[in-house]
Amino acid sequence: MDPFFTKEIKILICAGLLFRALLSILYFHVTLFPDSEGYLFLAEKILSFDLSLYNGERTPGYPLLIALAFGSATLTVVYQIVLGVFTSIYWFKTILKLNFDSKAALYITLFLQSFLQIHFYERIILVESLTLFFVSVLFYYLAADYLDNKSFKKDFIVGFIIGLLVLIKPFYAFIPFVIYGFSVAKNFKISRIINSKLIILLFPLISYFGWSYFNKINTGYFVSTTFFGLNLSQNCVYFAEKTTPEYQWIGSVYARHRDKLIAENTKLEPHLQTDIAMTIWDAQSDLLPKTAGNFALLSAELGGYAKATIKKNPLEYVKQVIFRSWFDFWKPKIYWDYSSFSLPFVNKIFLGIWYLQSLLISIFKAFFVFLIPYHFILFLKNRSITKELLFTTIIFLTSVLQALVTYGGNARFSFPFEYMMMLVVILFVRKNILNNKKRLKV
């Protein structure tokens, strides 16, 4: 068995810790966003061993990490930094499984780890760093010929990893079905429809339905998160008033807040403007009294409003999903507190670096989008399920499904998959450009 701490892994650990230490000197700031409060609150409930009457806004995956840090946001950030180093190791080992030699794998990993948004997410109380770690572990197993291997142990591990992902973000409940579908389709036989990989569905389903049942007990609503209705209504922001008479009490308030935000934004610099997608969050203050301050009830009403409004305005919804929600998924974005760097002008240097990096990420993502139909067409032509097809399908479905259910913060859904998008592009270049050049030289 090969030693774990190879020369390349030691370099990754040292380089990762060194850069993170330098960044901590320049920006050791635990950044809180509006979403952070909900995670910290649930972590406190977990630490007190009292989840009674919890309103079901958040799932317990990420708050468990905060609870393991004894509720300390600073210690949580330290955990995330350590997980970031382990993430780089999984990237390196994944790249090796994709048939790169160790030297190339090291260089590619260092390149992928150089992007700033990875390191600033580690300093934020949001789910993205933890999600990235488990997504990286999952893709490592998928890259290690998972579909071809019959191993109860690996099936159990993959199912458990996805179960944890669902506890962190219920949205990922679709992933085990995709993997299982590919396991059936590969070398398809009727007898393969029921196979050992069914076990990967177990933990995700327990996570999803178990927490939904818990919310049913506490709130009366069988949902994985009581934010679901509110999130769905965000897709209605640009046609909020075009609703049914039953929901005019929501639509009129929603539209009024949207128009107010648009008017305020015209007077502000772009970086100071409020995201229109977040209008419904501002409108809550006017809507909550209608449900006696019961947020779970309000979110359920917003879910009903969203379904009725979307049904009444299907073309507006399709336009919203494709040209805003789906398009925003592919936009690179960084989350930080721009004014909290420890030295003057350092923020401007980092902003300049991020500007160049965001252009590079955009190029990779655009290339990846063009590769989506390429891999699907290749599958239809050759009937061959490649690792790239599996990775691409998971990412593409993520982009579509997130666009269908919410608008606002769509780039956060993209972040855990950005490194794999780049790897799929690099694999294409190696197979179709570099290898062809080598053949021509021969």
mmCIF file of C-alpha atoms in Angstrom, residues 51-361:
data_model
loop_
_atom_site.group_PDB
_atom_site.id
_atom_site.type_symbol
_atom_site.label_atom_id
_atom_site.label_comp_id
_atom_site.label_asym_id
_atom_site.label_seq_id
_atom_site.Cartn_x
_atom_site.Cartn_y
_atom_site.Cartn_z
ATOM 1 C CA LEU A 51 -34.743 21.059 19.996
ATOM 2 C CA SER A 52 -38.310 21.428 21.178
ATOM 3 C CA LEU A 53 -40.285 24.140 19.407
ATOM 4 C CA TYR A 54 -37.455 24.685 16.893
ATOM 5 C CA ASN A 55 -38.897 26.501 13.868
ATOM 6 C CA GLY A 56 -37.199 24.251 11.305
ATOM 7 C CA GLU A 57 -35.403 26.970 9.356
ATOM 8 C CA ARG A 58 -32.077 25.100 9.159
ATOM 9 C CA THR A 59 -31.024 21.483 8.876
ATOM 10 C CA PRO A 60 -28.579 20.171 11.508
ATOM 11 C CA GLY A 61 -25.557 19.268 9.353
ATOM 12 C CA TYR A 62 -23.610 22.521 9.578
ATOM 13 C CA PRO A 63 -24.829 23.488 13.079
ATOM 14 C CA LEU A 64 -23.375 20.155 14.281
ATOM 15 C CA LEU A 65 -19.920 21.390 13.196
ATOM 16 C CA ILE A 66 -20.491 24.619 15.122
ATOM 17 C CA ALA A 67 -21.660 22.583 18.118
ATOM 18 C CA LEU A 68 -18.429 20.540 17.915
ATOM 19 C CA ALA A 69 -16.683 23.904 18.180
ATOM 20 C CA PHE A 70 -18.687 24.522 21.394
ATOM 21 C CA GLY A 71 -20.667 27.238 19.649
ATOM 22 C CA SER A 72 -17.549 29.306 18.947
ATOM 23 C CA ALA A 73 -17.561 30.955 15.522
ATOM 24 C CA THR A 74 -13.769 31.409 15.707
ATOM 25 C CA LEU A 75 -13.127 27.723 16.421
ATOM 26 C CA THR A 76 -15.557 26.809 13.630
ATOM 27 C CA VAL A 77 -13.429 28.854 11.236
ATOM 28 C CA VAL A 78 -10.317 26.987 12.458
ATOM 29 C CA TYR A 79 -12.098 23.694 11.754
ATOM 30 C CA GLN A 80 -13.005 24.934 8.279
ATOM 31 C CA ILE A 81 -9.402 25.904 7.572
ATOM 32 C CA VAL A 82 -8.235 22.416 8.574
ATOM 33 C CA LEU A 83 -10.979 20.868 6.433
ATOM 34 C CA GLY A 84 -9.776 23.079 3.576
ATOM 35 C CA VAL A 85 -6.340 21.449 3.756
ATOM 36 C CA PHE A 86 -7.916 17.977 3.757
ATOM 37 C CA THR A 87 -10.054 19.047 0.801
ATOM 38 C CA SER A 88 -6.893 19.789 -1.196
ATOM 39 C CA ILE A 89 -5.612 16.288 -0.400
ATOM 40 C CA TYR A 90 -8.814 14.743 -1.721
ATOM 41 C CA TRP A 91 -8.491 16.858 -4.861
ATOM 42 C CA PHE A 92 -4.960 15.587 -5.377
ATOM 43 C CA LYS A 93 -6.011 11.968 -4.873
ATOM 44 C CA THR A 94 -9.008 12.475 -7.195
ATOM 45 C CA ILE A 95 -6.744 13.824 -9.932
ATOM 46 C CA LEU A 96 -4.498 10.774 -9.546
ATOM 47 C CA LYS A 97 -7.566 8.572 -10.047
ATOM 48 C CA LEU A 98 -8.178 10.475 -13.298
ATOM 49 C CA ASN A 99 -4.847 9.101 -14.576
ATOM 50 C CA PHE A 100 -2.621 12.111 -14.093
ATOM 51 C CA ASP A 101 0.875 11.483 -12.769
ATOM 52 C CA SER A 102 1.723 12.754 -9.286
ATOM 53 C CA LYS A 103 3.676 15.778 -10.545
ATOM 54 C CA ALA A 104 0.828 16.966 -12.782
ATOM 55 C CA ALA A 105 -1.707 16.224 -10.027
ATOM 56 C CA LEU A 106 0.267 18.378 -7.594
ATOM 57 C CA TYR A 107 0.465 21.329 -10.002
ATOM 58 C CA ILE A 108 -3.236 21.104 -10.873
ATOM 59 C CA THR A 109 -4.231 20.916 -7.197
ATOM 60 C CA LEU A 110 -2.094 23.934 -6.317
ATOM 61 C CA PHE A 111 -3.693 25.804 -9.224
ATOM 62 C CA LEU A 112 -7.217 24.892 -8.099
ATOM 63 C CA GLN A 113 -6.420 25.815 -4.497
ATOM 64 C CA SER A 114 -5.137 29.242 -5.516
ATOM 65 C CA PHE A 115 -8.615 30.695 -6.031
ATOM 66 C CA LEU A 116 -9.474 33.182 -3.316
ATOM 67 C CA GLN A 117 -13.151 32.363 -2.829
ATOM 68 C CA ILE A 118 -12.179 28.974 -1.371
ATOM 69 C CA HIS A 119 -10.170 30.588 1.404
ATOM 70 C CA PHE A 120 -12.638 33.346 2.212
ATOM 71 C CA TYR A 121 -15.498 30.857 2.479
ATOM 72 C CA GLU A 122 -13.418 29.130 5.167
ATOM 73 C CA ARG A 123 -13.684 32.314 7.214
ATOM 74 C CA ILE A 124 -17.462 32.637 6.946
ATOM 75 C CA ILE A 125 -20.154 31.001 9.065
ATOM 76 C CA LEU A 126 -21.904 29.474 6.069
ATOM 77 C CA VAL A 127 -22.234 25.892 4.837
ATOM 78 C CA GLU A 128 -20.044 26.187 1.732
ATOM 79 C CA SER A 129 -16.661 25.038 3.103
ATOM 80 C CA LEU A 130 -18.153 21.980 4.802
ATOM 81 C CA THR A 131 -20.187 21.225 1.675
ATOM 82 C CA LEU A 132 -17.072 21.513 -0.488
ATOM 83 C CA PHE A 133 -15.232 19.023 1.720
ATOM 84 C CA PHE A 134 -17.922 16.345 1.487
ATOM 85 C CA VAL A 135 -18.514 16.960 -2.225
ATOM 86 C CA SER A 136 -14.763 16.494 -2.722
ATOM 87 C CA VAL A 137 -14.800 13.222 -0.781
ATOM 88 C CA LEU A 138 -17.801 12.036 -2.823
ATOM 89 C CA PHE A 139 -16.163 12.850 -6.159
ATOM 90 C CA TYR A 140 -12.992 11.098 -5.007
ATOM 91 C CA TYR A 141 -14.944 7.865 -4.567
ATOM 92 C CA LEU A 142 -16.737 8.366 -7.889
ATOM 93 C CA ALA A 143 -13.401 8.947 -9.626
ATOM 94 C CA ALA A 144 -12.054 5.724 -8.109
ATOM 95 C CA ASP A 145 -14.145 3.624 -10.546
ATOM 96 C CA TYR A 146 -17.033 3.491 -8.092
ATOM 97 C CA LEU A 147 -19.592 2.437 -10.706
ATOM 98 C CA ASP A 148 -17.452 -0.585 -11.661
ATOM 99 C CA ASN A 149 -16.727 -1.770 -8.130
ATOM 100 C CA LYS A 150 -18.903 -4.107 -6.120
ATOM 101 C CA SER A 151 -18.083 -3.267 -2.544
ATOM 102 C CA PHE A 152 -20.606 -3.067 0.279
ATOM 103 C CA LYS A 153 -18.107 -1.011 2.281
ATOM 104 C CA LYS A 154 -17.741 1.616 -0.465
ATOM 105 C CA ASP A 155 -21.498 1.693 -1.062
ATOM 106 C CA PHE A 156 -22.002 2.277 2.664
ATOM 107 C CA ILE A 157 -19.386 5.069 2.734
ATOM 108 C CA VAL A 158 -20.772 6.817 -0.366
ATOM 109 C CA GLY A 159 -24.320 6.605 1.010
ATOM 110 C CA PHE A 160 -23.165 7.948 4.374
ATOM 111 C CA ILE A 161 -21.316 10.868 2.725
ATOM 112 C CA ILE A 162 -24.392 11.835 0.701
ATOM 113 C CA GLY A 163 -26.526 11.455 3.843
ATOM 114 C CA LEU A 164 -24.301 14.024 5.553
ATOM 115 C CA LEU A 165 -24.556 16.305 2.518
ATOM 116 C CA VAL A 166 -28.356 16.110 2.737
ATOM 117 C CA LEU A 167 -28.187 17.019 6.439
ATOM 118 C CA ILE A 168 -26.078 20.032 5.449
ATOM 119 C CA LYS A 169 -28.242 20.967 2.456
ATOM 120 C CA PRO A 170 -31.401 18.923 1.711
ATOM 121 C CA PHE A 171 -31.186 20.031 -1.916
ATOM 122 C CA TYR A 172 -28.557 17.302 -2.516
ATOM 123 C CA ALA A 173 -31.112 14.522 -1.972
ATOM 124 C CA PHE A 174 -31.248 13.986 -5.758
ATOM 125 C CA ILE A 175 -27.568 12.963 -6.060
ATOM 126 C CA PRO A 176 -27.828 9.304 -4.885
ATOM 127 C CA PHE A 177 -30.594 8.686 -7.439
ATOM 128 C CA VAL A 178 -28.334 9.968 -10.223
ATOM 129 C CA ILE A 179 -25.459 7.739 -9.114
ATOM 130 C CA TYR A 180 -27.744 4.739 -8.737
ATOM 131 C CA GLY A 181 -29.236 5.413 -12.163
ATOM 132 C CA PHE A 182 -25.787 5.403 -13.735
ATOM 133 C CA SER A 183 -24.899 2.181 -11.903
ATOM 134 C CA VAL A 184 -27.937 0.539 -13.506
ATOM 135 C CA ALA A 185 -27.329 2.029 -16.969
ATOM 136 C CA LYS A 186 -23.678 0.993 -17.101
ATOM 137 C CA ASN A 187 -23.530 -2.391 -18.867
ATOM 138 C CA PHE A 188 -27.313 -2.476 -18.580
ATOM 139 C CA LYS A 189 -29.114 -5.716 -17.851
ATOM 140 C CA ILE A 190 -32.584 -6.206 -16.398
ATOM 141 C CA SER A 191 -30.962 -7.940 -13.428
ATOM 142 C CA ARG A 192 -28.977 -4.767 -12.629
ATOM 143 C CA ILE A 193 -32.094 -2.713 -11.898
ATOM 144 C CA ILE A 194 -31.960 -4.056 -8.361
ATOM 145 C CA ASN A 195 -28.324 -4.081 -7.249
ATOM 146 C CA SER A 196 -26.186 -3.570 -4.155
ATOM 147 C CA LYS A 197 -25.832 0.157 -4.785
ATOM 148 C CA LEU A 198 -29.405 0.656 -3.581
ATOM 149 C CA ILE A 199 -27.797 1.108 -0.172
ATOM 150 C CA ILE A 200 -26.563 4.568 -1.198
ATOM 151 C CA LEU A 201 -30.187 5.732 -1.056
ATOM 152 C CA LEU A 202 -30.626 4.710 2.588
ATOM 153 C CA PHE A 203 -28.775 7.437 4.512
ATOM 154 C CA PRO A 204 -29.885 10.346 2.287
ATOM 155 C CA LEU A 205 -33.530 9.272 2.592
ATOM 156 C CA ILE A 206 -33.198 8.887 6.374
ATOM 157 C CA SER A 207 -31.608 12.359 6.578
ATOM 158 C CA TYR A 208 -34.232 14.013 4.395
ATOM 159 C CA PHE A 209 -37.386 12.384 5.682
ATOM 160 C CA GLY A 210 -36.141 12.097 9.267
ATOM 161 C CA TRP A 211 -35.553 15.844 9.578
ATOM 162 C CA SER A 212 -38.775 16.582 7.674
ATOM 163 C CA TYR A 213 -40.694 14.466 10.195
ATOM 164 C CA PHE A 214 -38.951 16.284 13.031
ATOM 165 C CA ASN A 215 -40.127 19.581 11.510
ATOM 166 C CA LYS A 216 -43.629 18.160 11.208
ATOM 167 C CA ILE A 217 -43.651 17.523 14.950
ATOM 168 C CA ASN A 218 -42.363 21.000 15.806
ATOM 169 C CA THR A 219 -44.041 23.157 13.164
ATOM 170 C CA GLY A 220 -46.851 21.095 11.702
ATOM 171 C CA TYR A 221 -45.239 21.107 8.241
ATOM 172 C CA PHE A 222 -43.516 18.089 6.692
ATOM 173 C CA VAL A 223 -40.645 19.951 5.002
ATOM 174 C CA SER A 224 -36.874 19.608 5.178
ATOM 175 C CA THR A 225 -36.664 23.332 5.922
ATOM 176 C CA THR A 226 -39.390 25.856 6.633
ATOM 177 C CA PHE A 227 -37.542 28.222 4.276
ATOM 178 C CA PHE A 228 -38.742 26.146 1.311
ATOM 179 C CA GLY A 229 -41.863 28.183 0.528
ATOM 180 C CA LEU A 230 -40.021 31.483 0.960
ATOM 181 C CA ASN A 231 -37.175 30.300 -1.290
ATOM 182 C CA LEU A 232 -39.603 29.167 -3.978
ATOM 183 C CA SER A 233 -41.358 32.546 -3.904
ATOM 184 C CA GLN A 234 -38.066 34.305 -4.694
ATOM 185 C CA ASN A 235 -38.467 33.150 -8.297
ATOM 186 C CA CYS A 236 -41.617 35.300 -8.525
ATOM 187 C CA VAL A 237 -39.943 38.601 -7.707
ATOM 188 C CA TYR A 238 -40.244 40.127 -11.191
ATOM 189 C CA PHE A 239 -43.905 39.170 -11.614
ATOM 190 C CA ALA A 240 -44.928 39.262 -7.942
ATOM 191 C CA GLU A 241 -48.159 41.194 -8.486
ATOM 192 C CA LYS A 242 -49.418 38.874 -11.262
ATOM 193 C CA THR A 243 -50.918 36.392 -8.852
ATOM 194 C CA THR A 244 -54.353 34.967 -8.122
ATOM 195 C CA PRO A 245 -56.938 36.882 -6.026
ATOM 196 C CA GLU A 246 -56.380 34.423 -3.189
ATOM 197 C CA TYR A 247 -52.768 35.569 -2.813
ATOM 198 C CA GLN A 248 -53.064 39.283 -3.625
ATOM 199 C CA TRP A 249 -52.300 40.041 0.025
ATOM 200 C CA ILE A 250 -48.809 38.632 -0.631
ATOM 201 C CA GLY A 251 -48.348 39.812 -4.224
ATOM 202 C CA SER A 252 -49.169 43.462 -3.541
ATOM 203 C CA VAL A 253 -46.783 43.707 -0.571
ATOM 204 C CA TYR A 254 -44.087 41.787 -2.467
ATOM 205 C CA ALA A 255 -44.345 44.095 -5.512
ATOM 206 C CA ARG A 256 -44.311 47.227 -3.364
ATOM 207 C CA HIS A 257 -41.082 46.181 -1.636
ATOM 208 C CA ARG A 258 -39.524 45.207 -4.999
ATOM 209 C CA ASP A 259 -40.291 48.605 -6.555
ATOM 210 C CA LYS A 260 -38.981 50.357 -3.458
ATOM 211 C CA LEU A 261 -35.689 48.438 -3.616
ATOM 212 C CA ILE A 262 -35.303 49.123 -7.336
ATOM 213 C CA ALA A 263 -35.817 52.854 -6.725
ATOM 214 C CA GLU A 264 -33.300 52.855 -3.841
ATOM 215 C CA ASN A 265 -30.713 50.956 -5.892
ATOM 216 C CA THR A 266 -30.742 53.610 -8.630
ATOM 217 C CA LYS A 267 -29.297 56.055 -6.085
ATOM 218 C CA LEU A 268 -26.494 53.738 -4.892
ATOM 219 C CA GLU A 269 -23.163 52.521 -6.210
ATOM 220 C CA PRO A 270 -23.383 48.949 -7.602
ATOM 221 C CA HIS A 271 -21.475 47.396 -4.688
ATOM 222 C CA LEU A 272 -23.870 49.025 -2.194
ATOM 223 C CA GLN A 273 -27.085 47.964 -3.915
ATOM 224 C CA THR A 274 -29.480 45.410 -2.405
ATOM 225 C CA ASP A 275 -30.035 42.243 -4.423
ATOM 226 C CA ILE A 276 -33.589 42.378 -5.817
ATOM 227 C CA ALA A 277 -33.795 38.594 -5.383
ATOM 228 C CA MET A 278 -33.879 39.170 -1.623
ATOM 229 C CA THR A 279 -37.010 41.342 -1.768
ATOM 230 C CA ILE A 280 -39.260 38.783 -0.071
ATOM 231 C CA TRP A 281 -36.918 38.731 2.933
ATOM 232 C CA ASP A 282 -37.516 42.471 3.360
ATOM 233 C CA ALA A 283 -41.255 42.034 2.834
ATOM 234 C CA GLN A 284 -41.466 39.575 5.750
ATOM 235 C CA SER A 285 -41.916 42.392 8.259
ATOM 236 C CA ASP A 286 -45.188 43.371 6.586
ATOM 237 C CA LEU A 287 -46.365 39.806 5.937
ATOM 238 C CA LEU A 288 -45.626 38.139 9.277
ATOM 239 C CA PRO A 289 -48.448 39.917 11.157
ATOM 240 C CA LYS A 290 -50.876 38.280 8.704
ATOM 241 C CA THR A 291 -49.840 34.886 10.121
ATOM 242 C CA ALA A 292 -49.656 36.024 13.758
ATOM 243 C CA GLY A 293 -45.857 36.043 13.588
ATOM 244 C CA ASN A 294 -45.717 32.338 12.672
ATOM 245 C CA PHE A 295 -42.857 32.051 10.156
ATOM 246 C CA ALA A 296 -43.516 28.386 9.301
ATOM 247 C CA LEU A 297 -47.106 29.289 8.412
ATOM 248 C CA LEU A 298 -45.970 32.316 6.392
ATOM 249 C CA SER A 299 -43.458 30.201 4.447
ATOM 250 C CA ALA A 300 -46.185 27.645 3.701
ATOM 251 C CA GLU A 301 -48.423 30.463 2.436
ATOM 252 C CA LEU A 302 -45.538 31.786 0.323
ATOM 253 C CA GLY A 303 -45.093 28.306 -1.127
ATOM 254 C CA GLY A 304 -48.788 28.235 -2.091
ATOM 255 C CA TYR A 305 -48.451 31.757 -3.493
ATOM 256 C CA ALA A 306 -45.397 30.766 -5.555
ATOM 257 C CA LYS A 307 -47.100 27.706 -7.059
ATOM 258 C CA ALA A 308 -50.249 29.659 -7.942
ATOM 259 C CA THR A 309 -48.286 32.586 -9.386
ATOM 260 C CA ILE A 310 -45.962 30.364 -11.407
ATOM 261 C CA LYS A 311 -48.926 28.412 -12.757
ATOM 262 C CA LYS A 312 -50.556 31.674 -13.834
ATOM 263 C CA ASN A 313 -47.344 33.029 -15.406
ATOM 264 C CA PRO A 314 -45.482 30.046 -16.921
ATOM 265 C CA LEU A 315 -43.571 32.070 -19.533
ATOM 266 C CA GLU A 316 -42.441 34.619 -16.956
ATOM 267 C CA TYR A 317 -41.275 31.756 -14.753
ATOM 268 C CA VAL A 318 -39.352 30.049 -17.560
ATOM 269 C CA LYS A 319 -37.693 33.357 -18.413
ATOM 270 C CA GLN A 320 -36.815 33.865 -14.743
ATOM 271 C CA VAL A 321 -35.391 30.366 -14.338
ATOM 272 C CA ILE A 322 -33.258 30.392 -17.485
ATOM 273 C CA PHE A 323 -32.046 33.974 -17.749
ATOM 274 C CA ARG A 324 -31.668 34.820 -14.080
ATOM 275 C CA SER A 325 -31.566 31.846 -11.682
ATOM 276 C CA TRP A 326 -29.756 29.414 -14.012
ATOM 277 C CA PHE A 327 -27.503 32.078 -15.494
ATOM 278 C CA ASP A 328 -26.483 33.310 -12.034
ATOM 279 C CA PHE A 329 -25.383 29.773 -11.120
ATOM 280 C CA TRP A 330 -22.453 30.155 -13.516
ATOM 281 C CA LYS A 331 -21.299 33.535 -12.218
ATOM 282 C CA PRO A 332 -18.217 33.433 -9.975
ATOM 283 C CA LYS A 333 -18.731 35.234 -6.702
ATOM 284 C CA ILE A 334 -16.706 35.881 -3.579
ATOM 285 C CA TYR A 335 -18.079 36.476 -0.081
ATOM 286 C CA TRP A 336 -15.968 38.581 2.274
ATOM 287 C CA ASP A 337 -16.023 41.689 4.434
ATOM 288 C CA TYR A 338 -14.117 44.043 2.160
ATOM 289 C CA SER A 339 -13.431 46.567 4.944
ATOM 290 C CA SER A 340 -11.985 44.082 7.471
ATOM 291 C CA PHE A 341 -8.437 43.568 6.183
ATOM 292 C CA SER A 342 -5.780 44.347 8.768
ATOM 293 C CA LEU A 343 -3.608 46.546 6.512
ATOM 294 C CA PRO A 344 -4.628 49.429 4.264
ATOM 295 C CA PHE A 345 -4.755 48.821 0.508
ATOM 296 C CA VAL A 346 -4.524 45.042 0.969
ATOM 297 C CA ASN A 347 -8.228 44.775 0.172
ATOM 298 C CA LYS A 348 -7.613 46.539 -3.152
ATOM 299 C CA ILE A 349 -4.804 44.096 -3.986
ATOM 300 C CA PHE A 350 -7.054 41.131 -3.217
ATOM 301 C CA LEU A 351 -9.878 42.717 -5.214
ATOM 302 C CA GLY A 352 -7.546 43.017 -8.211
ATOM 303 C CA ILE A 353 -6.484 39.383 -7.858
ATOM 304 C CA TRP A 354 -10.112 38.294 -7.570
ATOM 305 C CA TYR A 355 -11.044 40.284 -10.660
ATOM 306 C CA LEU A 356 -8.469 38.330 -12.710
ATOM 307 C CA GLN A 357 -9.421 35.028 -11.093
ATOM 308 C CA SER A 358 -13.139 35.609 -11.684
ATOM 309 C CA LEU A 359 -12.411 36.123 -15.385
ATOM 310 C CA LEU A 360 -10.487 32.855 -15.461
ATOM 311 C CA ILE A 361 -13.269 31.004 -13.608
#
